[in-house]
Short mmCIF file of C-alpha atoms and ligand atoms in Angstrom, two decimals:
data_model
loop_
_atom_site.label_atom_id
_atom_site.label_comp_id
_atom_site.label_asym_id
_atom_site.label_seq_id
_atom_site.Cartn_x
_atom_site.Cartn_y
_atom_site.Cartn_z
CA MET A 1 -0.16 0.19 -0.17
CA ASN A 2 2.63 2.58 0.95
CA GLU A 3 4.56 1.85 -2.43
CA LEU A 4 1.16 2.11 -4.22
CA PHE A 5 0.37 5.42 -2.69
CA LYS A 6 4.18 6.58 -3.47
CA THR A 7 3.24 5.82 -7.13
CA TYR A 8 0.29 8.10 -7.52
CA GLN A 9 1.13 10.51 -4.64
CA LYS A 10 2.20 13.31 -7.17
CA GLU A 11 -0.77 12.91 -9.05
CA ILE A 12 -3.47 12.96 -6.39
CA GLU A 13 -1.65 16.26 -5.06
CA GLU A 14 -1.74 17.54 -8.53
CA ILE A 15 -5.55 17.09 -8.23
CA SER A 16 -5.60 19.19 -5.13
CA GLU A 17 -3.38 21.91 -6.78
CA TYR A 18 -5.44 22.11 -10.11
CA ILE A 19 -8.80 22.32 -8.31
CA PHE A 20 -7.21 25.11 -5.95
CA LYS A 21 -5.90 27.19 -9.04
CA ASN A 22 -9.23 26.86 -10.75
CA PRO A 23 -11.75 27.87 -8.13
CA GLU A 24 -15.33 27.81 -9.59
CA LEU A 25 -18.45 28.50 -8.10
CA GLY A 26 -21.29 25.78 -7.37
CA LEU A 27 -22.92 24.75 -10.66
CA LYS A 28 -20.11 26.50 -12.74
CA GLU A 29 -17.36 24.06 -12.03
CA THR A 30 -16.78 23.28 -15.69
CA LYS A 31 -13.08 23.05 -15.84
CA SER A 32 -12.89 21.06 -12.57
CA ALA A 33 -15.51 18.64 -13.39
CA LYS A 34 -13.75 18.07 -16.86
CA TYR A 35 -10.54 17.48 -15.32
CA LEU A 36 -11.85 15.09 -12.73
CA ILE A 37 -13.66 13.13 -15.14
CA SER A 38 -10.54 13.00 -17.50
CA ILE A 39 -8.58 11.60 -14.66
CA LEU A 40 -11.32 8.77 -13.64
CA LYS A 41 -11.25 7.85 -17.66
CA LYS A 42 -7.45 7.72 -17.67
CA TYR A 43 -7.50 4.88 -14.87
CA GLY A 44 -10.37 3.02 -16.69
CA PHE A 45 -13.43 4.29 -15.02
CA THR A 46 -16.72 4.07 -16.95
CA VAL A 47 -17.98 7.70 -16.31
CA GLU A 48 -21.44 9.03 -16.83
CA GLU A 49 -21.39 12.80 -17.57
CA ASN A 50 -24.04 15.27 -16.74
CA TYR A 51 -25.14 13.04 -13.84
CA CYS A 52 -28.54 13.52 -12.56
CA GLY A 53 -29.09 16.52 -14.69
CA PHE A 54 -26.25 18.69 -13.40
CA SER A 55 -23.67 19.59 -16.23
CA THR A 56 -20.91 19.56 -13.55
CA GLY A 57 -21.98 16.29 -11.83
CA PHE A 58 -20.33 12.91 -12.87
CA ARG A 59 -20.63 9.34 -11.89
CA GLY A 60 -17.71 7.05 -12.37
CA GLU A 61 -17.57 3.24 -11.74
CA PHE A 62 -14.91 0.59 -11.79
CA GLY A 63 -15.24 -2.99 -11.04
CA ASP A 64 -17.81 -5.64 -10.72
CA ASP A 65 -21.46 -6.05 -9.54
CA GLU A 66 -20.71 -8.88 -7.32
CA GLY A 67 -20.06 -7.64 -3.99
CA PRO A 68 -20.27 -4.59 -2.06
CA LYS A 69 -20.38 -0.91 -3.72
CA ILE A 70 -18.77 1.73 -2.17
CA CYS A 71 -18.84 5.19 -3.42
CA PHE A 72 -16.39 8.54 -2.64
CA LEU A 73 -17.89 11.68 -2.92
CA PRO A 74 -15.88 14.65 -4.24
CA GLU A 75 -16.58 18.20 -4.01
CA TYR A 76 -15.31 20.90 -5.99
CA ASP A 77 -17.11 24.11 -5.88
CA ALA A 78 -15.27 27.27 -4.47
CA LEU A 79 -16.45 30.38 -2.49
CA PRO A 80 -16.91 33.86 -3.67
CA GLY A 81 -15.45 37.12 -2.06
CA TYR A 82 -11.90 36.62 -1.74
CA GLY A 83 -8.72 38.30 -2.80
CA LYS A 84 -7.85 42.06 -2.35
CA ASN A 85 -11.02 43.57 -4.08
CA LYS A 86 -13.23 40.69 -2.80
CA ASP A 87 -14.18 39.99 -6.35
CA GLU A 88 -12.39 36.42 -6.47
CA ASN A 89 -13.19 33.01 -5.81
CA GLY A 90 -11.32 30.64 -3.49
CA HIS A 91 -11.00 27.28 -2.20
CA ALA A 92 -11.43 28.54 1.48
CA CYS A 93 -13.30 25.65 2.41
CA GLY A 94 -10.60 23.09 0.92
CA HIS A 95 -12.91 21.30 -1.57
CA ASN A 96 -9.58 21.06 -3.62
CA TRP A 97 -8.62 18.66 -0.98
CA ILE A 98 -12.01 16.60 -0.69
CA ALA A 99 -11.50 16.14 -4.72
CA ALA A 100 -7.79 15.05 -4.23
CA THR A 101 -8.55 12.64 -1.30
CA THR A 102 -11.68 10.91 -2.82
CA LEU A 103 -10.36 10.34 -6.44
CA GLY A 104 -6.80 9.39 -4.60
CA ALA A 105 -8.51 6.65 -2.47
CA ALA A 106 -10.53 5.40 -5.83
CA ILE A 107 -7.79 5.42 -8.09
CA ILE A 108 -5.42 3.22 -5.79
CA LEU A 109 -8.37 0.95 -4.81
CA SER A 110 -8.90 0.39 -8.41
CA LYS A 111 -5.17 -0.76 -8.58
CA MET A 112 -5.74 -3.24 -5.66
CA LYS A 113 -8.80 -4.96 -7.50
CA ASP A 114 -7.47 -8.20 -7.01
CA LYS A 115 -7.90 -7.99 -3.40
CA PHE A 116 -11.75 -7.66 -3.42
CA ASN A 117 -14.92 -8.17 -5.13
CA GLY A 118 -17.19 -5.13 -5.71
CA LYS A 119 -17.49 -1.94 -7.21
CA ILE A 120 -15.65 1.48 -6.73
CA ILE A 121 -17.99 4.52 -7.38
CA VAL A 122 -17.23 8.20 -7.60
CA ILE A 123 -20.10 10.48 -7.54
CA GLY A 124 -19.01 14.29 -8.45
CA THR A 125 -21.32 16.25 -6.18
CA PRO A 126 -21.54 19.95 -7.70
CA ALA A 127 -22.44 23.17 -5.51
CA GLU A 128 -22.05 21.86 -1.90
CA GLU A 129 -21.70 25.67 -0.76
CA THR A 130 -25.11 26.59 -2.41
CA LEU A 131 -27.74 24.48 -3.94
CA GLY A 132 -26.59 21.25 -2.52
CA ALA A 133 -26.56 18.84 -5.45
CA LYS A 134 -26.43 15.92 -3.34
CA VAL A 135 -30.13 16.38 -2.09
CA ASP A 136 -31.19 16.01 -5.96
CA MET A 137 -28.90 13.11 -6.53
CA VAL A 138 -30.37 11.33 -3.33
CA ASN A 139 -33.96 12.24 -4.68
CA GLN A 140 -33.30 10.92 -8.02
CA GLY A 141 -32.03 7.65 -6.60
CA ALA A 142 -28.32 8.07 -7.30
CA PHE A 143 -27.27 6.01 -3.95
CA ASN A 144 -29.75 3.12 -4.45
CA ASN A 145 -27.99 -0.13 -4.39
CA ILE A 146 -24.76 1.74 -2.91
CA ASP A 147 -23.48 0.27 0.22
CA ILE A 148 -21.39 2.98 1.95
CA ALA A 149 -20.34 6.26 1.33
CA PHE A 150 -17.10 8.08 1.96
CA GLN A 151 -15.84 11.62 2.52
CA MET A 152 -13.39 13.47 4.74
CA HIS A 153 -12.90 17.34 5.04
CA LEU A 154 -10.21 19.42 6.44
CA GLY A 155 -10.99 21.09 9.79
CA ALA A 156 -9.68 22.48 13.14
CA GLU A 157 -9.76 18.96 14.88
CA ASN A 158 -9.56 15.31 14.09
CA ASN A 159 -13.03 14.11 14.65
CA ILE A 160 -15.14 11.09 13.53
CA GLY A 161 -18.13 12.46 15.42
CA CYS A 162 -19.10 15.46 13.38
CA ARG A 163 -22.55 17.02 13.19
CA ALA A 164 -24.38 18.81 10.60
CA LEU A 165 -27.79 20.44 11.43
CA ALA A 166 -30.69 20.09 9.15
CA ILE A 167 -31.44 23.34 7.35
CA ASP A 168 -34.27 24.90 5.52
CA SER A 169 -33.43 27.74 3.55
CA LEU A 170 -36.70 29.67 2.38
CA ARG A 171 -37.61 33.05 0.63
CA PHE A 172 -40.49 35.27 1.60
CA GLU A 173 -42.14 37.56 -0.90
CA PHE A 174 -44.86 39.95 0.09
CA PHE A 175 -47.18 41.70 -2.27
CA GLY A 176 -48.94 45.03 -1.57
CA LYS A 177 -50.33 47.96 -3.17
CA ALA A 178 -48.37 50.90 -4.24
CA ALA A 179 -49.31 54.38 -3.32
CA HIS A 180 -48.19 57.96 -2.84
CA ALA A 181 -46.99 57.57 0.91
CA ALA A 182 -47.85 61.29 1.68
CA ALA A 183 -50.91 62.14 -0.37
CA PHE A 184 -52.65 58.66 -0.38
CA PRO A 185 -51.09 56.62 2.41
CA GLU A 186 -54.68 55.01 3.34
CA GLU A 187 -54.73 53.60 -0.23
CA GLY A 188 -51.59 51.42 -0.11
CA ILE A 189 -50.90 48.29 1.31
CA ASN A 190 -47.00 48.05 2.77
CA ALA A 191 -45.00 44.90 1.87
CA LEU A 192 -42.05 46.17 3.72
CA ASP A 193 -44.22 46.32 6.82
CA SER A 194 -44.90 42.48 6.57
CA VAL A 195 -41.13 41.76 6.26
CA THR A 196 -40.54 43.79 9.54
CA LEU A 197 -43.29 42.16 11.25
CA MET A 198 -41.87 38.90 10.10
CA PHE A 199 -38.59 39.81 11.61
CA ALA A 200 -40.25 40.85 14.93
CA GLY A 201 -42.48 37.40 14.91
CA VAL A 202 -39.27 35.26 14.41
CA SER A 203 -37.30 37.31 17.26
CA ALA A 204 -40.12 36.39 19.67
CA LEU A 205 -40.33 32.75 18.21
CA ARG A 206 -36.45 32.51 19.02
CA GLN A 207 -37.38 32.27 23.00
CA HIS A 208 -39.45 29.20 22.49
CA VAL A 209 -37.34 26.61 20.39
CA SER A 210 -34.74 24.41 21.76
CA SER A 211 -31.25 25.52 21.98
CA ASP A 212 -29.83 23.56 18.96
CA VAL A 213 -31.96 25.95 16.60
CA ARG A 214 -30.48 28.72 14.71
CA ILE A 215 -32.75 31.14 12.78
CA HIS A 216 -30.91 33.81 10.51
CA GLY A 217 -32.51 36.03 8.07
CA ALA A 218 -31.64 38.91 5.54
CA ILE A 219 -34.00 41.45 3.72
CA ARG A 220 -33.60 40.88 0.03
CA SER A 221 -35.81 43.63 -1.02
CA GLY A 222 -36.89 46.59 1.23
CA GLY A 223 -39.09 48.27 -1.00
CA GLY A 224 -38.79 51.20 -3.82
CA ALA A 225 -38.78 55.02 -3.57
CA THR A 226 -39.17 56.32 -0.12
CA ASN A 227 -42.07 58.35 -0.87
CA THR A 228 -44.03 55.40 -2.15
CA ILE A 229 -45.80 52.52 -0.19
CA HIS A 230 -43.88 49.35 -0.97
CA ASP A 231 -46.04 46.79 -2.85
CA TYR A 232 -43.02 44.42 -2.80
CA ALA A 233 -40.61 43.32 -0.59
CA SER A 234 -38.86 40.19 0.52
CA CYS A 235 -36.64 38.27 2.81
CA GLU A 236 -35.06 35.14 3.26
CA PHE A 237 -34.48 32.79 6.39
CA MET A 238 -32.05 29.91 7.20
CA ILE A 239 -33.50 27.81 9.81
CA ARG A 240 -31.63 24.81 11.49
CA SER A 241 -31.71 22.23 13.91
CA ALA A 242 -30.04 18.94 15.23
CA THR A 243 -32.77 16.93 13.86
CA ARG A 244 -34.89 17.04 10.76
CA GLU A 245 -38.05 16.04 12.81
CA TYR A 246 -37.71 19.18 15.26
CA LEU A 247 -36.94 21.42 12.42
CA ASP A 248 -39.81 20.66 10.30
CA LYS A 249 -41.79 21.93 13.54
CA VAL A 250 -39.84 24.89 13.71
CA THR A 251 -40.06 25.86 10.26
CA GLU A 252 -43.80 25.55 10.19
CA LYS A 253 -43.70 28.09 12.95
CA VAL A 254 -41.50 30.53 10.92
CA ILE A 255 -43.76 30.09 8.09
CA ASN A 256 -46.77 31.02 10.36
CA CYS A 257 -44.90 34.21 11.33
CA ALA A 258 -44.82 34.98 7.72
CA LYS A 259 -48.75 34.24 7.22
CA GLY A 260 -49.27 36.35 10.33
CA ALA A 261 -47.18 39.26 9.02
CA ALA A 262 -49.17 39.08 5.50
CA LEU A 263 -52.41 39.03 7.65
CA MET A 264 -51.75 42.01 9.82
CA THR A 265 -50.94 44.32 6.69
CA GLY A 266 -53.25 42.59 3.98
CA CYS A 267 -50.43 41.63 1.88
CA THR A 268 -50.18 38.22 -0.09
CA MET A 269 -47.22 35.95 0.87
CA LYS A 270 -45.52 33.79 -1.62
CA LEU A 271 -43.11 31.04 -0.21
CA SER A 272 -40.19 29.24 -2.03
CA ASN A 273 -37.06 27.46 -1.47
CA VAL A 274 -33.67 29.37 -1.80
CA ASP A 275 -31.41 26.43 -1.79
CA ASN A 276 -32.23 22.71 -1.22
CA SER A 277 -33.38 21.59 2.37
CA TYR A 278 -30.51 19.62 4.19
CA ASP A 279 -31.06 16.71 6.86
CA ASN A 280 -28.77 16.22 9.78
CA LEU A 281 -25.78 13.95 9.48
CA LEU A 282 -26.25 10.54 10.85
CA ASN A 283 -23.15 8.86 12.31
CA ILE A 284 -23.03 5.10 12.56
CA ALA A 285 -20.98 3.90 15.59
CA PRO A 286 -19.31 0.67 13.93
CA LEU A 287 -18.39 2.81 10.51
CA GLN A 288 -17.02 5.55 13.11
CA ASN A 289 -15.06 2.91 14.76
CA LEU A 290 -13.76 1.22 11.68
CA LEU A 291 -12.44 4.54 10.34
CA LYS A 292 -11.15 5.55 13.65
CA SER A 293 -8.91 2.58 13.91
CA ASN A 294 -7.55 2.88 10.18
CA LEU A 295 -6.83 6.64 11.00
CA GLU A 296 -4.73 5.42 14.00
CA LYS A 297 -3.17 2.98 11.90
CA VAL A 298 -1.98 6.04 9.78
CA GLY A 299 -0.77 8.10 12.53
CA VAL A 300 -3.47 10.17 13.37
CA LYS A 301 -3.70 11.17 16.89
CA ASN A 302 -6.36 13.03 19.46
CA ILE A 303 -9.15 11.61 17.32
CA LEU A 304 -12.53 13.21 18.82
CA ASN A 305 -15.91 11.79 18.54
CA GLY A 306 -18.43 14.80 18.85
CA VAL A 307 -18.45 18.65 18.65
CA LYS A 308 -19.19 20.73 21.34
CA LYS A 309 -19.51 24.07 19.10
CA GLY A 310 -19.17 25.48 15.63
CA VAL A 311 -21.97 23.36 13.82
CA GLY A 312 -22.78 24.08 10.25
CA SER A 313 -24.95 22.15 7.72
CA SER A 314 -24.08 19.98 4.69
CA ASP A 315 -25.94 18.15 1.80
CA ILE A 316 -24.06 15.12 2.92
CA GLY A 317 -26.39 14.88 5.64
CA ASN A 318 -29.13 13.67 3.10
CA VAL A 319 -26.74 11.22 1.67
CA SER A 320 -26.34 9.88 5.28
CA LYS A 321 -30.22 9.34 5.67
CA ALA A 322 -30.17 7.48 2.33
CA ILE A 323 -27.13 5.04 2.98
CA PRO A 324 -24.48 4.32 5.79
CA THR A 325 -21.95 7.27 5.30
CA SER A 326 -18.65 7.90 6.80
CA TYR A 327 -17.78 11.62 7.04
CA CYS A 328 -15.11 12.98 9.70
CA GLU A 329 -12.64 16.09 9.50
CA LEU A 330 -8.90 16.07 9.86
CA GLU A 331 -7.22 18.86 11.71
CA ILE A 332 -5.00 21.00 9.61
CA GLU A 333 -2.61 22.89 11.96
CA THR A 334 -2.75 26.55 11.29
CA GLU A 335 -0.87 29.36 12.99
CA PRO A 336 -2.82 31.33 14.19
CA ASN A 337 -5.90 29.37 14.61
CA CYS A 338 -7.72 29.69 11.62
CA TYR A 339 -11.30 27.93 10.37
CA VAL A 340 -12.70 27.15 7.03
CA HIS A 341 -14.23 30.12 5.04
CA ASP A 342 -11.81 32.47 6.39
CA GLU A 343 -9.80 34.07 3.86
CA ASN A 344 -6.31 32.96 5.71
CA PHE A 345 -7.40 29.26 5.26
CA LEU A 346 -6.51 29.43 1.65
CA LYS A 347 -2.99 29.58 2.81
CA TYR A 348 -3.46 26.29 4.06
CA ALA A 349 -5.89 24.34 1.70
CA ASN A 350 -3.27 23.42 -0.64
CA SER A 351 -0.17 23.19 1.59
CA SER A 352 2.38 20.85 2.63
CA ASN A 353 0.42 20.14 5.63
CA ALA A 354 -2.63 19.43 3.66
CA TYR A 355 -0.74 17.00 1.50
CA LYS A 356 0.24 15.17 4.54
CA LEU A 357 -3.48 14.94 5.44
CA ILE A 358 -4.15 13.70 1.88
CA GLU A 359 -1.82 10.75 2.72
CA GLN A 360 -3.45 9.82 5.98
CA SER A 361 -6.93 10.37 4.45
CA VAL A 362 -6.61 8.12 1.38
CA LYS A 363 -4.86 5.40 3.30
CA ALA A 364 -7.25 5.40 6.04
CA THR A 365 -9.99 5.47 3.62
CA ILE A 366 -8.70 2.53 1.42
CA TYR A 367 -7.90 0.59 4.65
CA SER A 368 -11.51 1.00 5.81
CA SER A 369 -12.86 0.24 2.07
CA LEU A 370 -10.98 -3.00 1.87
CA GLU A 371 -12.34 -4.04 5.04
CA LEU A 372 -16.11 -3.53 4.07
CA TYR A 373 -15.29 -5.11 0.58
CA ASN A 374 -14.17 -8.26 2.65
CA ASN A 375 -15.79 -8.44 5.73
CA LYS A 376 -19.72 -9.23 4.96
CA GLU A 377 -20.22 -9.48 8.84
CA LEU A 378 -19.15 -5.99 9.31
CA LEU A 379 -21.03 -4.50 6.54
CA LYS A 380 -24.11 -6.28 7.85
CA GLU A 381 -23.58 -4.92 11.35
CA ILE A 382 -23.35 -1.19 9.71
CA LYS A 383 -26.23 -1.53 8.02
CA GLU A 384 -28.27 -2.87 10.90
CA VAL A 385 -27.17 0.04 13.09
CA PHE A 386 -28.07 2.40 10.22
CA GLN A 387 -31.66 0.79 9.88
CA GLU A 388 -32.21 0.97 13.73
CA ILE A 389 -31.20 4.84 13.95
CA ASN A 390 -33.13 5.79 10.86
CA ASN A 391 -36.25 3.79 12.01
CA LYS A 392 -36.08 5.84 15.35
CA LYS A 393 -37.05 9.13 13.83
ZN1 ZN B 401 -17.96 25.26 3.28
ZN1 ZN B 402 -16.81 22.25 2.67
#
């Protein structure tokens, strides 16, 4: 394995480098997707392009139908708003590293095919930072008949018990009636009032939800001319909770705030999704234990299981509700402390430190995959625990 890794190490690091140097926003990751597809094809993977209706999505397969099917989930979208003039894209979330580690594991496994029966699947998942293409892919059945999914992310600590909150991302539009604000205000219906009343309602609601809930909003349209009663105003809210079940209840209350605000002013209200809704991340203990033992085997130390603060959301949550999913974060040492999405993180996402973690990630993923391909009992146990957790909700 060490020899095999050395053979492909440079090429795997080049994946990180190429994606890092070509930062593209979600659904526009054309160069990145093309590049990753070309590498998979070079190593004999059969690739379906434009996967699930996404021009930058793809699915690569290698191996046989007999035996387990394990998938690896590259991401390759960047973030906007970096550089001197804040008009550049940047891989401040390190998705270049995810692309390198997932393809790296898949390529090396394809060279070890004599050691197992089964299929290696690589699903290129666009727009993690925005739309969340994995949600559509899950809904279109992309993960049906796949046994296990793997992904790792750079982070501030080594953690096999990461959390991701379920999230709903909603747009509220209010439609009123324009009128001269001084001469005929009694003729108007003020849509901006609905927006401010909705914010007031949500602020009151925050007192009555459990402590894991996060609700944050922004006004997208605050009306037109100051001397006109605003006939249109809109806002967006992100609503998050530790579980999808509880989030559904909170989201209903937020929607009621909007309905109430519309009723108070006489506006009509239109509700739509800004981005896909994500589920919370499900961790499966025997899968976490497997990964932990293999991370330790390749020299990763101080591995935590669980986070106390700093929890966001990711579309991998939906994958984790569809099939058993192994997601973990590896600590990238930064000086001073620096977190993903920080401009300074760009210094680390493609650094020699990140390359050291590529090696550990790829090796631990391969060791874990080999055990899953070859140990039917373990795979069965993981699936049973997954079913149990999924049925509890
Ligand atoms: Zn991110
Ligand atoms: Zn990320």
